[in-house]
Amino acid sequence: LVPELQKVCQNVQFQEIRDEALKALSGLTKALGDSYKVSEDKTAEDAMEAEKKRVDDEQERLRAEKAAAEAKQKEIEEKEAQERAKFKEAMDAQRELDKIEAQKAAEKKREEEAKKEKAKLSTKGMSGKCQGCGLKKCKKTCMFYRN
């Protein structure tokens, strides 16, 4: 049974199955080692002790690998979170700039419309000349003439 569990531990790709096989192998070698302690056979007891030590070392190595992978994954996730935060901040700033620019454009458009409306209602143009006759002082024949 021990050789079969050793093969499973070495050849299985799925970590969960391998971990369970290592736990079973550890328990089995401990139990077998304890049963050999009762008898006088030192070589079998030593073999079981060596196998148990090897299994424990393998489990510890796998735990260390898993912890290192988790630490690396956590570091990557933190970097991604920081990048997302920076990107969000940049997008918010860009939206704010676009909003300010749109407000300025709307204000400029309102000012231009107000100037045009004022020019429509006034008898004098932007240069100060009459819109009817084109002179600074209208003649009596001009429709905008005032006394």
mmCIF file of C-alpha atoms in Angstrom:
data_model
loop_
_atom_site.group_PDB
_atom_site.id
_atom_site.type_symbol
_atom_site.label_atom_id
_atom_site.label_comp_id
_atom_site.label_asym_id
_atom_site.label_seq_id
_atom_site.Cartn_x
_atom_site.Cartn_y
_atom_site.Cartn_z
ATOM 1 C CA LEU A 1 0.000 0.000 0.000
ATOM 2 C CA VAL A 2 2.849 2.393 0.805
ATOM 3 C CA PRO A 3 4.468 2.077 -2.670
ATOM 4 C CA GLU A 4 1.104 2.719 -4.329
ATOM 5 C CA LEU A 5 0.544 5.859 -2.259
ATOM 6 C CA GLN A 6 4.078 6.991 -3.119
ATOM 7 C CA LYS A 7 3.281 6.622 -6.829
ATOM 8 C CA VAL A 8 0.061 8.585 -6.384
ATOM 9 C CA CYS A 9 1.907 11.363 -4.537
ATOM 10 C CA GLN A 10 4.521 11.621 -7.268
ATOM 11 C CA ASN A 11 2.327 11.280 -10.355
ATOM 12 C CA VAL A 12 -0.924 13.102 -9.552
ATOM 13 C CA GLN A 13 -1.301 16.546 -11.078
ATOM 14 C CA PHE A 14 -4.147 17.806 -8.890
ATOM 15 C CA GLN A 15 -2.882 19.404 -5.709
ATOM 16 C CA GLU A 16 -5.881 18.447 -3.582
ATOM 17 C CA ILE A 17 -5.553 14.753 -4.423
ATOM 18 C CA ARG A 18 -1.792 14.868 -3.906
ATOM 19 C CA ASP A 19 -2.208 16.565 -0.534
ATOM 20 C CA GLU A 20 -4.736 13.962 0.595
ATOM 21 C CA ALA A 21 -2.475 11.131 -0.624
ATOM 22 C CA LEU A 22 0.453 12.640 1.296
ATOM 23 C CA LYS A 23 -1.683 12.884 4.442
ATOM 24 C CA ALA A 24 -2.762 9.256 4.035
ATOM 25 C CA LEU A 25 0.817 8.170 3.387
ATOM 26 C CA SER A 26 2.002 10.090 6.445
ATOM 27 C CA GLY A 27 -0.629 8.489 8.630
ATOM 28 C CA LEU A 28 0.068 5.051 7.226
ATOM 29 C CA THR A 29 3.828 5.287 7.675
ATOM 30 C CA LYS A 30 3.338 6.574 11.225
ATOM 31 C CA ALA A 31 1.014 3.705 12.032
ATOM 32 C CA LEU A 32 3.305 1.152 10.412
ATOM 33 C CA GLY A 33 6.323 2.662 12.135
ATOM 34 C CA ASP A 34 4.534 2.430 15.479
ATOM 35 C CA SER A 35 3.642 -1.210 14.840
ATOM 36 C CA TYR A 36 7.247 -2.011 13.950
ATOM 37 C CA LYS A 37 8.409 -0.415 17.197
ATOM 38 C CA VAL A 38 6.586 -3.177 19.040
ATOM 39 C CA SER A 39 8.533 -5.827 17.150
ATOM 40 C CA GLU A 40 12.279 -6.324 17.060
ATOM 41 C CA ASP A 41 12.732 -5.533 13.335
ATOM 42 C CA LYS A 42 14.841 -2.324 13.272
ATOM 43 C CA THR A 43 15.295 -2.140 9.490
ATOM 44 C CA ALA A 44 11.559 -1.972 8.777
ATOM 45 C CA GLU A 45 11.124 0.560 11.575
ATOM 46 C CA ASP A 46 13.974 2.660 10.168
ATOM 47 C CA ALA A 47 12.504 2.410 6.658
ATOM 48 C CA MET A 48 9.122 3.608 7.907
ATOM 49 C CA GLU A 49 10.776 6.450 9.852
ATOM 50 C CA ALA A 50 12.704 7.481 6.743
ATOM 51 C CA GLU A 51 9.553 7.317 4.608
ATOM 52 C CA LYS A 52 7.606 9.357 7.182
ATOM 53 C CA LYS A 53 10.375 11.959 7.253
ATOM 54 C CA ARG A 54 10.416 12.104 3.452
ATOM 55 C CA VAL A 55 6.627 12.503 3.341
ATOM 56 C CA ASP A 56 6.724 15.238 6.000
ATOM 57 C CA ASP A 57 9.465 17.044 4.063
ATOM 58 C CA GLU A 58 7.430 16.783 0.867
ATOM 59 C CA GLN A 59 4.336 18.161 2.622
ATOM 60 C CA GLU A 60 6.361 21.032 4.051
ATOM 61 C CA ARG A 61 7.831 21.802 0.617
ATOM 62 C CA LEU A 62 4.349 21.822 -0.916
ATOM 63 C CA ARG A 63 3.054 24.116 1.844
ATOM 64 C CA ALA A 64 5.976 26.473 1.238
ATOM 65 C CA GLU A 65 5.329 26.482 -2.534
ATOM 66 C CA LYS A 66 1.630 27.142 -1.952
ATOM 67 C CA ALA A 67 2.397 29.973 0.486
ATOM 68 C CA ALA A 68 4.861 31.515 -1.983
ATOM 69 C CA ALA A 69 2.313 31.273 -4.804
ATOM 70 C CA GLU A 70 -0.373 32.841 -2.610
ATOM 71 C CA ALA A 71 1.985 35.655 -1.591
ATOM 72 C CA LYS A 72 2.855 36.299 -5.227
ATOM 73 C CA GLN A 73 -0.831 36.253 -6.205
ATOM 74 C CA LYS A 74 -1.670 38.658 -3.382
ATOM 75 C CA GLU A 75 1.113 40.997 -4.509
ATOM 76 C CA ILE A 76 -0.183 40.898 -8.081
ATOM 77 C CA GLU A 77 -3.732 41.608 -6.879
ATOM 78 C CA GLU A 78 -2.504 44.569 -4.818
ATOM 79 C CA LYS A 79 -0.646 45.986 -7.825
ATOM 80 C CA GLU A 80 -3.730 45.540 -9.993
ATOM 81 C CA ALA A 81 -5.868 47.261 -7.362
ATOM 82 C CA GLN A 82 -3.420 50.172 -7.260
ATOM 83 C CA GLU A 83 -3.426 50.391 -11.051
ATOM 84 C CA ARG A 84 -7.243 50.336 -11.100
ATOM 85 C CA ALA A 85 -7.314 53.095 -8.473
ATOM 86 C CA LYS A 86 -4.842 55.215 -10.457
ATOM 87 C CA PHE A 87 -6.782 54.612 -13.674
ATOM 88 C CA LYS A 88 -10.051 55.541 -11.980
ATOM 89 C CA GLU A 89 -8.483 58.689 -10.562
ATOM 90 C CA ALA A 90 -7.127 59.636 -13.987
ATOM 91 C CA MET A 91 -10.509 59.010 -15.624
ATOM 92 C CA ASP A 92 -12.265 61.101 -12.969
ATOM 93 C CA ALA A 93 -9.782 63.923 -13.543
ATOM 94 C CA GLN A 94 -10.303 63.684 -17.319
ATOM 95 C CA ARG A 95 -14.095 63.762 -16.879
ATOM 96 C CA GLU A 96 -13.753 66.819 -14.655
ATOM 97 C CA LEU A 97 -11.567 68.551 -17.263
ATOM 98 C CA ASP A 98 -14.054 67.692 -20.011
ATOM 99 C CA LYS A 99 -16.894 69.052 -17.888
ATOM 100 C CA ILE A 100 -15.023 72.317 -17.240
ATOM 101 C CA GLU A 101 -14.213 72.625 -20.945
ATOM 102 C CA ALA A 102 -17.868 72.053 -21.880
ATOM 103 C CA GLN A 103 -18.952 74.690 -19.357
ATOM 104 C CA LYS A 104 -16.469 77.190 -20.823
ATOM 105 C CA ALA A 105 -17.676 76.450 -24.349
ATOM 106 C CA ALA A 106 -21.316 76.869 -23.297
ATOM 107 C CA GLU A 107 -20.505 80.155 -21.538
ATOM 108 C CA LYS A 108 -18.659 81.441 -24.612
ATOM 109 C CA LYS A 109 -21.585 80.452 -26.832
ATOM 110 C CA ARG A 110 -24.043 82.267 -24.537
ATOM 111 C CA GLU A 111 -21.865 85.387 -24.598
ATOM 112 C CA GLU A 112 -21.712 85.321 -28.399
ATOM 113 C CA GLU A 113 -25.480 84.844 -28.647
ATOM 114 C CA ALA A 114 -25.990 87.758 -26.242
ATOM 115 C CA LYS A 115 -23.754 89.964 -28.411
ATOM 116 C CA LYS A 116 -25.645 88.991 -31.553
ATOM 117 C CA GLU A 117 -28.991 89.616 -29.866
ATOM 118 C CA LYS A 118 -27.800 93.017 -28.636
ATOM 119 C CA ALA A 119 -26.590 93.880 -32.137
ATOM 120 C CA LYS A 120 -29.962 92.890 -33.583
ATOM 121 C CA LEU A 121 -31.832 95.137 -31.177
ATOM 122 C CA SER A 122 -29.443 98.086 -31.502
ATOM 123 C CA THR A 123 -29.532 100.661 -34.279
ATOM 124 C CA LYS A 124 -25.753 100.965 -34.192
ATOM 125 C CA GLY A 125 -23.431 98.162 -35.255
ATOM 126 C CA MET A 126 -20.308 96.924 -33.485
ATOM 127 C CA SER A 127 -18.207 99.683 -35.070
ATOM 128 C CA GLY A 128 -20.622 102.367 -33.871
ATOM 129 C CA LYS A 129 -22.085 103.092 -37.296
ATOM 130 C CA CYS A 130 -25.774 103.006 -38.117
ATOM 131 C CA GLN A 131 -27.046 99.714 -39.413
ATOM 132 C CA GLY A 132 -29.405 101.479 -41.822
ATOM 133 C CA CYS A 133 -27.224 104.116 -43.489
ATOM 134 C CA GLY A 134 -23.710 103.173 -42.325
ATOM 135 C CA LEU A 135 -22.849 106.641 -41.012
ATOM 136 C CA LYS A 136 -21.817 107.707 -37.500
ATOM 137 C CA LYS A 137 -24.594 110.331 -37.477
ATOM 138 C CA CYS A 138 -27.710 109.461 -39.368
ATOM 139 C CA LYS A 139 -29.235 111.800 -41.930
ATOM 140 C CA LYS A 140 -32.872 112.723 -41.861
ATOM 141 C CA THR A 141 -33.581 110.201 -44.589
ATOM 142 C CA CYS A 142 -32.387 107.236 -42.453
ATOM 143 C CA MET A 143 -35.120 105.128 -40.884
ATOM 144 C CA PHE A 144 -33.183 105.138 -37.531
ATOM 145 C CA TYR A 145 -32.813 108.942 -37.452
ATOM 146 C CA ARG A 146 -33.528 110.585 -34.062
ATOM 147 C CA ASN A 147 -33.496 114.216 -33.119
#
